[in-house]
XYZ file of C-alpha atoms in Angstrom:
269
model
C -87.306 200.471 198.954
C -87.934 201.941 195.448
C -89.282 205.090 196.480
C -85.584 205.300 198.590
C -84.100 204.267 195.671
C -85.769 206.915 193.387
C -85.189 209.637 195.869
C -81.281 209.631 196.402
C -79.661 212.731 197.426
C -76.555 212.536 196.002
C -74.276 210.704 194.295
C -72.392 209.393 197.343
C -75.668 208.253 197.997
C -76.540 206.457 194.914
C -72.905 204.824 194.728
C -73.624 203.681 198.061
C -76.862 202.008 197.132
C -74.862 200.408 193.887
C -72.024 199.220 196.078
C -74.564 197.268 198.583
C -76.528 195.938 196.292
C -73.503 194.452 194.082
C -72.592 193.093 197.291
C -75.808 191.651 198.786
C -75.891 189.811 194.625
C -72.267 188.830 195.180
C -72.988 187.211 199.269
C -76.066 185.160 197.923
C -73.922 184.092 194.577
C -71.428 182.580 197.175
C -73.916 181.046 199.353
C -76.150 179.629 196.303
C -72.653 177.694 194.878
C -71.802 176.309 198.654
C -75.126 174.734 198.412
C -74.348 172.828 195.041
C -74.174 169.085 195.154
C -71.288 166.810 193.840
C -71.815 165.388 190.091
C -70.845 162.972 187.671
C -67.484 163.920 185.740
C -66.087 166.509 188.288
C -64.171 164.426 190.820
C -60.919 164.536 191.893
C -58.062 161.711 191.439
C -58.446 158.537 193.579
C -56.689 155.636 194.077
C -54.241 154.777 191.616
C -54.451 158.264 190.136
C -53.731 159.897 193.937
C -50.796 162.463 193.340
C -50.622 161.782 189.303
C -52.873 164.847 188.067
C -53.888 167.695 190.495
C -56.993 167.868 192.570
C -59.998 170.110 192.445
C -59.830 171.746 195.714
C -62.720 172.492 198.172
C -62.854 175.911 199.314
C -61.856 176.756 202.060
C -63.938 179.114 202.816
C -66.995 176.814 202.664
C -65.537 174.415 204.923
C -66.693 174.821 208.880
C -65.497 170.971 209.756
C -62.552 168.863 209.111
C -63.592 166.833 206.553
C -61.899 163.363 207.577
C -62.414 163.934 211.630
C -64.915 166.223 211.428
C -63.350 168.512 214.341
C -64.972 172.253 213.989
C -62.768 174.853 213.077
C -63.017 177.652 214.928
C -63.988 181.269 213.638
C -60.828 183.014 213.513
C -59.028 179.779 213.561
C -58.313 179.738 209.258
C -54.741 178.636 210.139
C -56.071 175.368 211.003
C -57.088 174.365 207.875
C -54.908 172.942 205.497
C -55.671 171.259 201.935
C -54.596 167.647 201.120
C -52.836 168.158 197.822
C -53.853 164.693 196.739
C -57.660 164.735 196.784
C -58.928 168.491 197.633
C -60.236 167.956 200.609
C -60.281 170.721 203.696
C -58.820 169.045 207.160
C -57.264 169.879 210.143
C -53.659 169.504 210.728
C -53.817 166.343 212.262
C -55.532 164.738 209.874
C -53.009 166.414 207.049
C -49.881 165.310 209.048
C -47.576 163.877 206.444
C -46.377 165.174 203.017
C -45.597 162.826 199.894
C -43.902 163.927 196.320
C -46.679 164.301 194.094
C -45.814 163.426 190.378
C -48.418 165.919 188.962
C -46.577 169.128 190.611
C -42.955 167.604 189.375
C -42.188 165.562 192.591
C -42.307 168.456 195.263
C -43.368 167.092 198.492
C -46.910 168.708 199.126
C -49.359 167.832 202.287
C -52.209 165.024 202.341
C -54.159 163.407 204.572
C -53.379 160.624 206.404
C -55.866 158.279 204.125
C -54.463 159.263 200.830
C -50.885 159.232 202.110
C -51.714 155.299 203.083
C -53.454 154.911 199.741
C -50.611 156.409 197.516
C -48.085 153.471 196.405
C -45.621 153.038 198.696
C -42.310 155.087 198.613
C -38.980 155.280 200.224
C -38.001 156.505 203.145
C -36.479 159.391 202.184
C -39.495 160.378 200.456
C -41.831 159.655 203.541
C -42.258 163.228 205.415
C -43.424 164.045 208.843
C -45.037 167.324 208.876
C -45.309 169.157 212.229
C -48.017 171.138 213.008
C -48.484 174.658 212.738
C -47.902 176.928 216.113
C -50.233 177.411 218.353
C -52.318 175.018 216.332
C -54.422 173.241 218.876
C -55.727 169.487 218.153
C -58.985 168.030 218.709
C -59.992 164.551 219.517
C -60.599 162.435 216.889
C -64.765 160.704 216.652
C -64.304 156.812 217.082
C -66.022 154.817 213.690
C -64.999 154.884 210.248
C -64.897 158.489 208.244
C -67.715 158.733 205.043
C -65.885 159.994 202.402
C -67.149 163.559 201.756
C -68.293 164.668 198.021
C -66.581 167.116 196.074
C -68.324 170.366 195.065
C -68.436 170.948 191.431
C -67.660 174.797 192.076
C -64.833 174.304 194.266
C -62.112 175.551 191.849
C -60.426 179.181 192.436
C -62.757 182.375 192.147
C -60.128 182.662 188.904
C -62.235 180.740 186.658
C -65.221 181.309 184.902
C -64.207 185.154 184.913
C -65.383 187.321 181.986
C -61.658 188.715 182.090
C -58.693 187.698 183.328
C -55.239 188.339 183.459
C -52.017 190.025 184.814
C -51.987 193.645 185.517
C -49.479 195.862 187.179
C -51.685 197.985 190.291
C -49.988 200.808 191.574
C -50.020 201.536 195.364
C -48.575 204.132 197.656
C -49.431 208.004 196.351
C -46.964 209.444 193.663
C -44.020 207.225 195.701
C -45.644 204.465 194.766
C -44.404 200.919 193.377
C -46.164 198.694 191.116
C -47.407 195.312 192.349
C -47.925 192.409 189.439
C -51.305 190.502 190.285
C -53.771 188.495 188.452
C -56.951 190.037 188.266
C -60.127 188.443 187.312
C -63.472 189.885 187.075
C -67.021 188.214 187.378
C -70.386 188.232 186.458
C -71.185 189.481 189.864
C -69.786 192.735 188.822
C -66.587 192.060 191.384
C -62.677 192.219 190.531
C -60.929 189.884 192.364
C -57.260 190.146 192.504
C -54.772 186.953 193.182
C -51.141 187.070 193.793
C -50.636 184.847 190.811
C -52.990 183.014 188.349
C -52.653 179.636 190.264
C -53.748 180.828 193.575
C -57.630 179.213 194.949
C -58.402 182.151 197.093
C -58.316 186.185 196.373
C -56.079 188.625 197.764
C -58.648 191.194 197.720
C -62.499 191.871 196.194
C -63.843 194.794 194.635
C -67.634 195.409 193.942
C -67.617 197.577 190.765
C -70.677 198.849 189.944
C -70.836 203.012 190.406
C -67.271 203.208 190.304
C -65.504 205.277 187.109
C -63.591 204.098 184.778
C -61.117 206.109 182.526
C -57.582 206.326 181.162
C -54.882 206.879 183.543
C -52.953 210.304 183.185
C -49.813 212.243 184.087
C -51.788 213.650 187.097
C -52.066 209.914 187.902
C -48.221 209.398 188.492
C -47.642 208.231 184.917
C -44.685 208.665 183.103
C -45.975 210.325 179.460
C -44.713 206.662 177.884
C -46.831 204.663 180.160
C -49.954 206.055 179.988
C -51.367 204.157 176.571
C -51.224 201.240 178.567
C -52.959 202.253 181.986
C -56.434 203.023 183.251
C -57.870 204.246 186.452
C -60.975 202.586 188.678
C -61.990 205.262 191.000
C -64.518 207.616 192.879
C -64.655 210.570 194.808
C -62.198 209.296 197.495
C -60.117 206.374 196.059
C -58.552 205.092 192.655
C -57.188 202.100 191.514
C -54.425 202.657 188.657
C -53.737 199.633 186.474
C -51.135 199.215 183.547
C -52.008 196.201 181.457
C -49.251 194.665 178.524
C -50.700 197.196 175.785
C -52.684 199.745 175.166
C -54.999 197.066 173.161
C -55.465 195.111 176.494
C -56.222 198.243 178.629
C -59.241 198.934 176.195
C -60.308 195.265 176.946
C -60.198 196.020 180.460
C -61.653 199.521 180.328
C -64.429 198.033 178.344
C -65.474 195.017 180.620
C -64.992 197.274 183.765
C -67.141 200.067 181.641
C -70.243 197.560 181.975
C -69.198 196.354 185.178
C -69.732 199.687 186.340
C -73.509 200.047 185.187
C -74.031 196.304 186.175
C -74.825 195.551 182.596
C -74.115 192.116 181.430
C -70.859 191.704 179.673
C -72.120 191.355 175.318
């Protein structure tokens, strides 16, 4: 492996290299924080407190069974799962049938599960919803015997925190005809830029492992108006660029320096 890694060819070669390894660093991050048990002082609401202050919710992504029937969720089958709003937790849509008006998100009716929904103080009628399933959904059979409750993982909160930078940034897309998209962009010690539709979002849009990309100011040639180029900055290589306008020029240097070290998989100072 190091004499490979001594020996590249080329740079394609060597940005490959940079690319999987970032990646393989970024897969076993994931896998490690899956693995983390629940503790003391990171739980979400219960009781009395179901629906008054938000959740932490479970990923999704690290969830393979419902977590009140525990009916398997198939591969492709991400549809199926659905978060109870009250306590966090991943389940199926059965089990996440009803919706309530939670007081922490200003009264809009969100879905829980069926054991929070009979825990929450009782409300009128009007407030009480039925919520159908979604199509094609298919149900499974429910185990007989009482559910355990299931422990929250400490980690389960969106990729967007805990990021070395974060923020909103305008990404341009489509060639010189392009529009801008507004996104909120975070990026880890794992040396990957995650972007999110909007800073309250648990789960990316899109992941980008940065180490052996470039980073430099964005230019004319980029697609720029003259005006707007203080305040942009490209993330590219030989075949591909990414061409970012932050608020201010002051903000793009933050950027350009935390993707900088990104880059060279240095630790951020």
């Amino acid at each position: 492996m190091i004499d490979s890694w001594a020996s590249v060819r080329s740079p394609e070669e060597k940005l490959a290299w940079m690319q999987t390894l970032a990646k393989a660093a970024h897969d076993l991050k994931q896998r490690k924080s899956s693995l983390k048990v629940y503790v003391q002082g990171q739980k979400s609401p219960e009781g009395a407190e179901l629906g008054l202050r938000a959740p932490v919710l479970v990923r999704a992504d690290t969830v393979s069974k419902c977590m009140r029937c525990s009916a398997g969720f198939s591969t492709f089958g991400l549809r199926w799962k659905h978060h109870c709003h009250a306590c966090g937790i991943v389940a199926c849509s059965k089990c996440v049938s009803r919706k309530a008006r939670l007081q922490y998100d200003g009264g809009r009716a969100c879905r829980v599960c069926d054991a929070c929904y009979a825990a929450m103080a009782p409300m009128s009628d009007d407030d009480q919803q039925q919520c159908c399933p979604l199509p094609g959904c298919e149900e499974l059979p429910s185990p007989a015997g009482p559910v355990p409750p299931f422990p929250l993982p400490p980690d389960s909160n969106r990729y967007g925190s805990g990021a070395v930078l974060s923020g909103y940034l305008r990404l341009k897309t489509g060639g010189r005809r392009a529009h801008w998209q507004r996104r909120w962009f975070a990026l880890h010690r794992d040396f990957v830029l995650y972007s999110f539709r909007s800073e309250q979002d648990e789960l990316p849009l899109t992941s980008v492992p940065v180490p052996g990309l470039a980073v430099a100011a964005a230019e004319k040639a980029d697609g720029l108006e003259p005006r707007s180029c203080a305040a942009a900055f490209k993330l590219f290589h030989q075949r591909r660029a990414y061409v970012f306008q932050a608020q201010d020029a002051q903000d793009a240097q933050r950027w350009m320096a935390a993707l900088e070290r990104a880059s060279k998989a240095e630790e951020p100072s």
